[in-house]
Amino acid sequence: MGTAAECVHVHGPIIVGAGPSGLAAAACLFQKGVPSVVLERAGCIASLWQNRTYDRLKLHLPKHLCELPLMNFPPHFPKYPAKQQFISYMETYASRFNIHPQFNQPVTEAAFDRFAGLWRVTTESSVFISRWLIVASGENAEPLIPQIVGMERFHGPVNHTSVYKSGLDFEKRKVLVIGCGNSGMEVSLDLCRHNATPYMVARNNVHVLPREMFGFSTFAIAICLLKWLPLRLVDRLLLFIASCKLGQTDKYGLRRPKTGPIELKNATGKTPVLDVGALAQIKAGKIKVMEGVKEITRNGAKFVNGVEEEFDAIILATGYKSNVPTWLKGCDFFTEDGMPRTPFPNGWKGQNGLYTVGFTRRGLLGTASDAFKIAADIAEDWGTMKDKTNNCCNAQTVPRKIPLHHQLE
């Protein structure tokens, strides 16, 4: 039996994802007079921020470095806006640029129809067709869950940071936090402040930098210096200042990579930790740094150095991954890891009307750069097509919905 599905012809781009990247692309298109349809799998905009972040989260960078295109943060917002403030900013942003995503529309497949010269984007209820497809589902679409021997045997809860909300749930409990990036550090700090005892696993080398140097954002200083100095010299300066301010982190179990922090981020996307207080707790012995986990036991964990500890809970601060390869078909623009093969700043455009935004490994600054380029490129095409359409009788310039009998497996 065939299931009736709705075929929606979109006369502007289809944008997959209503996070900051999707909103930025839609806003820049709106400014150019180009309509778009935004498909979002969740029931709200910025679902990662709204549903998968802990309560104490704040922007790690100053607000002027985290603004979406065409709209500043409210002047009364603090230098580092909190989670709810950033969410309210995005909601206002969507309203200002007349962005109304179609919610609860998870994309199951998107493929380019070479015969028709159009993209077919399939959701559970509809098939959307357009000349352009903008992939804005992001680098952090799905939690990254590591495979650790014995995990299934552990007697207590094992949760990813995507479901962690507050250390209040772990008061007076001994918690193993696997991962020492920004999330691992902040979760460990939050646990400390709620009278829990966190043990943080530093599986890999990590750069820890102060969030601010001389009263200015460390990242902002780096951006400024890079305009005048070679990248490796900037890295050396950052590490020298960090060493003076934070001391040698190696002796606390946080070994620095040989590659500098900015060079490493550009090459791999691995972000340095911007310390907001966790290092002081590590130095005080309130956050214990452990080497890699060898095995999870029923009551705790065995570590690679032979130490064994018991724990009440495990939190996986192991990051996220792209999900693009699961739904974008017949296209080699993305790697198996779901990142564009062409690095920044040229990874925003593929072939046949395919675009990407939010895959730069450079945060919201990279997102803004991509969104402006995409809107300008599509607007040029759109203007040409609109001129041709205006010369045709009874031409439609809004999305059309046509019943379609579509076989769904």
Short mmCIF file of C-alpha atoms in Angstrom, two decimals:
data_model
loop_
_atom_site.label_atom_id
_atom_site.label_comp_id
_atom_site.label_asym_id
_atom_site.label_seq_id
_atom_site.Cartn_x
_atom_site.Cartn_y
_atom_site.Cartn_z
CA MET A 1 0.00 0.00 0.00
CA GLY A 2 1.29 3.45 -0.81
CA THR A 3 1.20 6.18 1.77
CA ALA A 4 0.09 9.61 0.64
CA ALA A 5 2.82 12.17 1.16
CA GLU A 6 2.72 15.87 0.45
CA CYS A 7 5.04 17.27 -2.20
CA VAL A 8 6.05 20.85 -1.48
CA HIS A 9 7.69 22.87 -4.25
CA VAL A 10 9.84 25.54 -2.59
CA HIS A 11 10.69 28.61 -4.66
CA GLY A 12 13.66 29.44 -2.49
CA PRO A 13 16.27 27.36 -0.65
CA ILE A 14 15.51 24.53 1.75
CA ILE A 15 17.45 24.96 4.99
CA VAL A 16 17.92 21.86 7.15
CA GLY A 17 18.26 22.91 10.79
CA ALA A 18 16.88 25.79 12.87
CA GLY A 19 19.88 26.31 15.11
CA PRO A 20 22.02 29.46 14.99
CA SER A 21 23.43 28.47 11.58
CA GLY A 22 20.06 27.85 9.96
CA LEU A 23 18.64 31.06 11.40
CA ALA A 24 21.66 33.04 10.19
CA ALA A 25 21.29 31.70 6.64
CA ALA A 26 17.53 32.40 6.61
CA ALA A 27 18.04 35.96 7.91
CA CYS A 28 20.69 36.80 5.31
CA LEU A 29 18.44 35.42 2.57
CA PHE A 30 15.51 37.43 3.94
CA GLN A 31 17.60 40.60 3.72
CA LYS A 32 18.26 39.80 0.05
CA GLY A 33 14.55 39.27 -0.61
CA VAL A 34 14.89 35.51 -1.05
CA PRO A 35 12.30 33.30 0.71
CA SER A 36 13.32 30.02 2.31
CA VAL A 37 11.84 27.02 4.08
CA VAL A 38 13.56 25.92 7.31
CA LEU A 39 13.07 22.29 8.36
CA GLU A 40 13.73 21.46 12.01
CA ARG A 41 13.53 17.98 13.53
CA ALA A 42 12.71 19.27 17.04
CA GLY A 43 9.77 21.36 18.20
CA CYS A 44 11.69 24.59 18.74
CA ILE A 45 14.53 26.69 17.37
CA ALA A 46 18.05 26.10 18.71
CA SER A 47 17.05 22.72 20.15
CA LEU A 48 20.62 21.89 21.18
CA TRP A 49 20.70 25.02 23.35
CA GLN A 50 17.18 24.57 24.67
CA ASN A 51 17.14 20.82 25.29
CA ARG A 52 20.71 19.54 25.53
CA THR A 53 22.69 22.02 27.61
CA TYR A 54 23.33 22.31 31.34
CA ASP A 55 21.79 25.09 33.41
CA ARG A 56 25.00 26.98 34.24
CA LEU A 57 26.15 27.26 30.62
CA LYS A 58 27.32 30.68 29.44
CA LEU A 59 28.93 31.74 26.21
CA HIS A 60 32.66 31.14 26.43
CA LEU A 61 33.38 34.13 24.22
CA PRO A 62 32.28 37.77 24.62
CA LYS A 63 28.89 38.54 23.12
CA HIS A 64 30.29 40.69 20.30
CA LEU A 65 32.06 37.59 18.96
CA CYS A 66 28.88 35.47 19.13
CA GLU A 67 26.35 37.66 17.36
CA LEU A 68 24.37 36.34 14.44
CA PRO A 69 24.49 38.38 11.21
CA LEU A 70 22.57 41.66 11.03
CA MET A 71 21.56 41.88 14.72
CA ASN A 72 23.52 42.77 17.85
CA PHE A 73 22.87 41.46 21.34
CA PRO A 74 20.83 43.81 23.56
CA PRO A 75 23.20 46.31 25.21
CA HIS A 76 22.04 45.32 28.71
CA PHE A 77 23.16 41.71 28.25
CA PRO A 78 26.32 40.84 30.20
CA LYS A 79 29.67 40.33 28.50
CA TYR A 80 29.16 36.55 28.57
CA PRO A 81 25.43 35.90 28.12
CA ALA A 82 23.86 32.98 29.96
CA LYS A 83 22.02 30.12 28.28
CA GLN A 84 18.52 31.62 28.61
CA GLN A 85 19.72 35.01 27.40
CA PHE A 86 21.21 33.48 24.27
CA ILE A 87 18.00 31.53 23.64
CA SER A 88 15.89 34.69 24.00
CA TYR A 89 18.27 36.47 21.60
CA MET A 90 17.74 33.74 18.98
CA GLU A 91 13.96 33.82 19.43
CA THR A 92 13.97 37.59 18.91
CA TYR A 93 16.24 37.10 15.91
CA ALA A 94 13.83 34.63 14.29
CA SER A 95 10.92 37.00 14.85
CA ARG A 96 12.77 40.03 13.48
CA PHE A 97 13.66 38.28 10.22
CA ASN A 98 10.27 36.58 9.83
CA ILE A 99 11.72 33.07 10.20
CA HIS A 100 9.05 30.45 10.87
CA PRO A 101 10.61 26.96 10.76
CA GLN A 102 8.53 23.90 10.06
CA PHE A 103 9.01 22.01 13.31
CA ASN A 104 8.98 18.25 13.95
CA GLN A 105 10.23 17.64 10.42
CA PRO A 106 13.26 15.34 10.76
CA VAL A 107 14.89 14.87 7.37
CA THR A 108 15.24 11.19 6.50
CA GLU A 109 16.87 11.70 3.12
CA ALA A 110 18.06 14.44 0.81
CA ALA A 111 19.34 13.76 -2.70
CA PHE A 112 19.86 15.66 -5.93
CA ASP A 113 17.64 14.58 -8.83
CA ARG A 114 19.98 15.03 -11.80
CA PHE A 115 17.20 14.53 -14.34
CA ALA A 116 15.07 17.33 -12.86
CA GLY A 117 18.01 19.42 -11.63
CA LEU A 118 16.38 19.74 -8.22
CA TRP A 119 16.91 18.65 -4.62
CA ARG A 120 14.38 16.26 -3.08
CA VAL A 121 14.31 16.48 0.72
CA THR A 122 12.19 13.83 2.39
CA THR A 123 10.75 14.04 5.89
CA GLU A 124 8.34 11.67 7.62
CA SER A 125 5.32 13.45 6.14
CA SER A 126 6.46 15.42 3.11
CA VAL A 127 8.80 15.71 0.16
CA PHE A 128 10.26 19.20 -0.33
CA ILE A 129 11.68 20.12 -3.74
CA SER A 130 13.98 23.05 -4.44
CA ARG A 131 16.78 24.30 -6.64
CA TRP A 132 18.93 24.88 -3.54
CA LEU A 133 19.73 22.95 -0.36
CA ILE A 134 21.48 24.51 2.65
CA VAL A 135 22.82 22.03 5.19
CA ALA A 136 22.68 23.74 8.59
CA SER A 137 22.30 20.75 10.89
CA GLY A 138 25.66 21.57 12.46
CA GLU A 139 28.80 19.93 13.76
CA ASN A 140 27.05 18.97 17.01
CA ALA A 141 23.89 17.21 15.86
CA GLU A 142 24.31 13.97 17.81
CA PRO A 143 25.97 13.04 21.12
CA LEU A 144 29.25 11.17 20.67
CA ILE A 145 29.12 8.05 22.86
CA PRO A 146 32.46 6.25 23.29
CA GLN A 147 32.75 2.48 23.45
CA ILE A 148 34.35 1.66 26.82
CA VAL A 149 34.85 -1.90 27.98
CA GLY A 150 32.38 -2.86 30.72
CA MET A 151 30.10 0.16 30.41
CA GLU A 152 27.01 -2.03 30.35
CA ARG A 153 27.95 -3.58 33.70
CA PHE A 154 27.98 -0.34 35.70
CA HIS A 155 25.33 -0.32 38.41
CA GLY A 156 24.62 3.43 38.40
CA PRO A 157 23.43 5.97 35.84
CA VAL A 158 25.56 6.68 32.76
CA ASN A 159 24.55 9.91 31.03
CA HIS A 160 25.96 12.12 28.30
CA THR A 161 26.30 15.84 29.05
CA SER A 162 23.45 16.38 26.57
CA VAL A 163 21.06 15.27 29.35
CA TYR A 164 23.00 16.76 32.29
CA LYS A 165 21.28 19.78 33.83
CA SER A 166 22.71 20.50 37.25
CA GLY A 167 25.06 19.16 39.91
CA LEU A 168 22.11 19.40 42.30
CA ASP A 169 21.12 15.92 41.07
CA PHE A 170 24.48 14.51 42.27
CA GLU A 171 24.87 16.11 45.68
CA LYS A 172 27.25 14.16 47.98
CA ARG A 173 27.85 11.60 45.24
CA LYS A 174 31.12 10.48 43.68
CA VAL A 175 30.96 11.07 39.93
CA LEU A 176 33.26 10.02 37.10
CA VAL A 177 33.37 12.65 34.34
CA ILE A 178 34.89 11.24 31.14
CA GLY A 179 36.32 14.07 29.07
CA CYS A 180 38.33 17.20 29.89
CA GLY A 181 37.16 19.70 27.28
CA ASN A 182 35.09 22.77 28.07
CA SER A 183 32.03 20.65 28.92
CA GLY A 184 33.99 18.24 31.12
CA MET A 185 35.63 21.11 32.98
CA GLU A 186 32.38 23.02 33.50
CA VAL A 187 30.39 19.97 34.57
CA SER A 188 33.14 19.05 37.05
CA LEU A 189 33.09 22.61 38.41
CA ASP A 190 29.29 22.52 38.68
CA LEU A 191 29.47 19.22 40.57
CA CYS A 192 31.97 20.76 43.00
CA ARG A 193 29.65 23.65 43.68
CA HIS A 194 26.85 21.23 44.55
CA ASN A 195 28.92 19.21 47.04
CA ALA A 196 29.60 16.29 44.73
CA THR A 197 33.05 14.71 44.29
CA PRO A 198 34.07 14.72 40.61
CA TYR A 199 36.87 12.64 39.11
CA MET A 200 37.66 13.95 35.63
CA VAL A 201 39.29 11.74 33.02
CA ALA A 202 41.89 13.48 30.85
CA ARG A 203 42.12 10.91 28.07
CA ASN A 204 43.89 13.25 25.66
CA ASN A 205 46.21 16.22 25.81
CA VAL A 206 44.44 19.54 26.21
CA HIS A 207 45.26 23.25 26.13
CA VAL A 208 43.88 25.20 29.08
CA LEU A 209 43.86 28.98 28.64
CA PRO A 210 42.47 31.71 30.90
CA ARG A 211 39.17 33.02 29.56
CA GLU A 212 40.58 36.53 29.82
CA MET A 213 44.06 38.08 29.67
CA PHE A 214 44.62 41.65 30.90
CA GLY A 215 40.84 42.12 31.13
CA PHE A 216 40.23 41.15 27.51
CA SER A 217 38.93 37.91 26.00
CA THR A 218 41.81 35.54 25.23
CA PHE A 219 40.14 34.63 21.95
CA ALA A 220 39.65 38.27 21.01
CA ILE A 221 43.33 38.95 21.71
CA ALA A 222 44.27 36.02 19.48
CA ILE A 223 42.08 37.34 16.64
CA CYS A 224 43.69 40.76 16.92
CA LEU A 225 47.25 39.40 17.01
CA LEU A 226 46.64 37.15 14.01
CA LYS A 227 46.11 40.25 11.88
CA TRP A 228 49.74 41.20 12.43
CA LEU A 229 51.69 38.13 13.51
CA PRO A 230 52.21 34.55 12.23
CA LEU A 231 49.90 31.96 13.77
CA ARG A 232 52.65 30.01 15.53
CA LEU A 233 54.04 33.14 17.14
CA VAL A 234 50.56 34.02 18.40
CA ASP A 235 50.27 30.51 19.86
CA ARG A 236 53.60 30.90 21.64
CA LEU A 237 52.52 34.23 23.12
CA LEU A 238 49.20 32.76 24.32
CA LEU A 239 50.96 29.82 25.95
CA PHE A 240 53.52 32.06 27.63
CA ILE A 241 50.81 34.25 29.15
CA ALA A 242 48.75 31.18 30.11
CA SER A 243 51.79 29.68 31.83
CA CYS A 244 52.35 32.89 33.80
CA LYS A 245 48.71 33.14 34.83
CA LEU A 246 47.74 29.48 35.33
CA GLY A 247 51.06 27.78 35.96
CA GLN A 248 52.19 24.52 34.40
CA THR A 249 49.03 22.46 33.90
CA ASP A 250 51.02 19.27 33.18
CA LYS A 251 51.70 18.69 36.86
CA TYR A 252 47.95 18.52 37.48
CA GLY A 253 47.44 15.81 34.85
CA LEU A 254 46.46 18.19 32.04
CA ARG A 255 49.19 17.68 29.47
CA ARG A 256 49.42 20.23 26.67
CA PRO A 257 49.56 19.11 23.00
CA LYS A 258 52.72 19.87 21.09
CA THR A 259 50.71 21.81 18.53
CA GLY A 260 49.65 25.30 19.64
CA PRO A 261 46.02 26.00 20.63
CA ILE A 262 44.95 28.07 17.61
CA GLU A 263 46.81 25.92 15.10
CA LEU A 264 45.28 22.78 16.63
CA LYS A 265 41.76 24.22 16.51
CA ASN A 266 42.14 25.23 12.87
CA ALA A 267 43.47 21.79 11.91
CA THR A 268 41.22 19.51 13.95
CA GLY A 269 38.42 21.60 15.42
CA LYS A 270 39.61 20.75 18.94
CA THR A 271 38.84 23.82 21.03
CA PRO A 272 41.14 24.88 23.88
CA VAL A 273 39.56 24.97 27.31
CA LEU A 274 38.81 28.51 28.45
CA ASP A 275 39.04 28.22 32.21
CA VAL A 276 36.18 29.68 34.26
CA GLY A 277 37.23 28.32 37.64
CA ALA A 278 37.73 24.58 37.27
CA LEU A 279 41.53 24.77 37.35
CA ALA A 280 41.48 26.35 40.82
CA GLN A 281 39.37 23.42 42.03
CA ILE A 282 41.82 20.97 40.44
CA LYS A 283 44.74 22.68 42.20
CA ALA A 284 42.79 22.50 45.48
CA GLY A 285 42.23 18.78 45.00
CA LYS A 286 38.45 19.10 44.80
CA ILE A 287 38.42 17.92 41.17
CA LYS A 288 40.66 14.89 40.77
CA VAL A 289 42.20 14.39 37.33
CA MET A 290 42.59 10.76 36.24
CA GLU A 291 44.33 9.08 33.33
CA GLY A 292 42.41 7.16 30.69
CA VAL A 293 39.85 4.55 31.66
CA LYS A 294 40.89 0.96 31.01
CA GLU A 295 37.61 -0.66 32.02
CA ILE A 296 34.29 0.15 33.65
CA THR A 297 33.36 -2.23 36.47
CA ARG A 298 30.06 -2.85 38.20
CA ASN A 299 30.92 -0.41 40.97
CA GLY A 300 33.33 1.98 39.29
CA ALA A 301 36.32 2.05 36.95
CA LYS A 302 39.85 0.77 36.47
CA PHE A 303 42.30 3.28 35.04
CA VAL A 304 45.27 2.77 32.75
CA ASN A 305 47.71 3.49 35.60
CA GLY A 306 46.32 0.58 37.63
CA VAL A 307 44.21 2.67 40.02
CA GLU A 308 40.64 1.47 40.69
CA GLU A 309 37.88 3.65 42.13
CA GLU A 310 34.20 3.25 42.97
CA PHE A 311 31.64 5.73 41.62
CA ASP A 312 27.93 6.48 42.02
CA ALA A 313 27.44 7.85 38.49
CA ILE A 314 29.24 8.40 35.18
CA ILE A 315 28.90 11.48 32.97
CA LEU A 316 30.18 11.36 29.40
CA ALA A 317 31.59 14.75 28.44
CA THR A 318 32.67 13.30 25.11
CA GLY A 319 31.26 15.86 22.70
CA TYR A 320 29.07 15.67 19.64
CA LYS A 321 29.23 14.72 15.98
CA SER A 322 27.62 15.64 12.68
CA ASN A 323 24.77 13.44 11.40
CA VAL A 324 24.89 14.58 7.76
CA PRO A 325 26.06 11.20 6.33
CA THR A 326 22.91 9.52 7.68
CA TRP A 327 20.55 11.55 5.49
CA LEU A 328 22.46 13.33 2.68
CA LYS A 329 22.77 10.76 -0.11
CA GLY A 330 24.65 10.52 -3.38
CA CYS A 331 27.04 13.33 -2.51
CA ASP A 332 30.75 13.20 -1.73
CA PHE A 333 30.98 16.80 -0.55
CA PHE A 334 31.07 15.61 3.07
CA THR A 335 33.52 13.20 4.71
CA GLU A 336 32.44 10.10 6.63
CA ASP A 337 32.59 12.26 9.76
CA GLY A 338 30.02 14.63 8.29
CA MET A 339 32.32 17.59 7.69
CA PRO A 340 32.96 19.36 4.35
CA ARG A 341 36.00 17.97 2.56
CA THR A 342 37.04 21.49 1.57
CA PRO A 343 38.27 23.40 4.64
CA PHE A 344 37.33 26.92 5.71
CA PRO A 345 36.97 29.45 4.14
CA ASN A 346 35.93 27.59 0.99
CA GLY A 347 33.73 24.82 2.39
CA TRP A 348 30.44 26.71 2.17
CA LYS A 349 29.53 25.79 -1.40
CA GLY A 350 29.23 22.47 -3.19
CA GLN A 351 27.78 21.54 -6.57
CA ASN A 352 24.24 21.61 -7.93
CA GLY A 353 22.97 24.25 -5.50
CA LEU A 354 24.34 22.60 -2.34
CA TYR A 355 25.53 24.87 0.48
CA THR A 356 26.71 24.39 4.07
CA VAL A 357 26.71 26.73 7.03
CA GLY A 358 27.99 26.06 10.53
CA PHE A 359 30.71 23.55 9.64
CA THR A 360 33.74 25.85 9.83
CA ARG A 361 35.08 24.78 13.26
CA ARG A 362 35.20 28.50 13.99
CA GLY A 363 32.00 28.97 15.95
CA LEU A 364 29.50 31.71 15.25
CA LEU A 365 32.09 33.90 13.54
CA GLY A 366 32.50 31.22 10.88
CA THR A 367 28.72 30.81 10.68
CA ALA A 368 28.22 34.52 9.95
CA SER A 369 30.89 34.44 7.24
CA ASP A 370 29.24 31.48 5.51
CA ALA A 371 25.71 32.88 5.80
CA PHE A 372 26.62 36.13 4.06
CA LYS A 373 28.38 34.30 1.21
CA ILE A 374 25.53 31.83 0.71
CA ALA A 375 22.85 34.54 0.64
CA ALA A 376 24.79 36.62 -1.89
CA ASP A 377 25.38 33.60 -4.13
CA ILE A 378 21.78 32.38 -4.06
CA ALA A 379 20.38 35.92 -4.46
CA GLU A 380 22.23 36.27 -7.73
CA ASP A 381 20.68 33.02 -9.00
CA TRP A 382 17.31 33.97 -7.54
CA GLY A 383 17.27 37.30 -9.36
CA THR A 384 17.95 35.62 -12.69
CA MET A 385 15.25 32.99 -12.12
CA LYS A 386 12.74 35.58 -10.92
CA ASP A 387 13.23 37.62 -14.10
CA LYS A 388 12.53 34.52 -16.16
CA THR A 389 9.50 33.63 -14.05
CA ASN A 390 8.00 37.09 -14.43
CA ASN A 391 8.03 36.59 -18.19
CA CYS A 392 5.93 33.42 -17.91
CA CYS A 393 2.14 33.41 -17.77
CA ASN A 394 0.48 32.46 -14.46
CA ALA A 395 3.86 31.99 -12.74
CA GLN A 396 3.78 31.27 -9.00
CA THR A 397 6.28 32.88 -6.63
CA VAL A 398 5.29 31.12 -3.40
CA PRO A 399 5.72 27.49 -2.31
CA ARG A 400 3.25 25.12 -3.97
CA LYS A 401 1.82 22.02 -2.32
CA ILE A 402 0.86 19.18 -4.64
CA PRO A 403 -0.53 15.81 -3.50
CA LEU A 404 1.91 13.06 -4.25
CA HIS A 405 1.56 9.31 -3.79
CA HIS A 406 4.94 8.41 -2.47
CA GLN A 407 6.04 4.91 -1.46
CA LEU A 408 7.43 5.06 2.07
CA GLU A 409 9.32 2.06 3.37
#
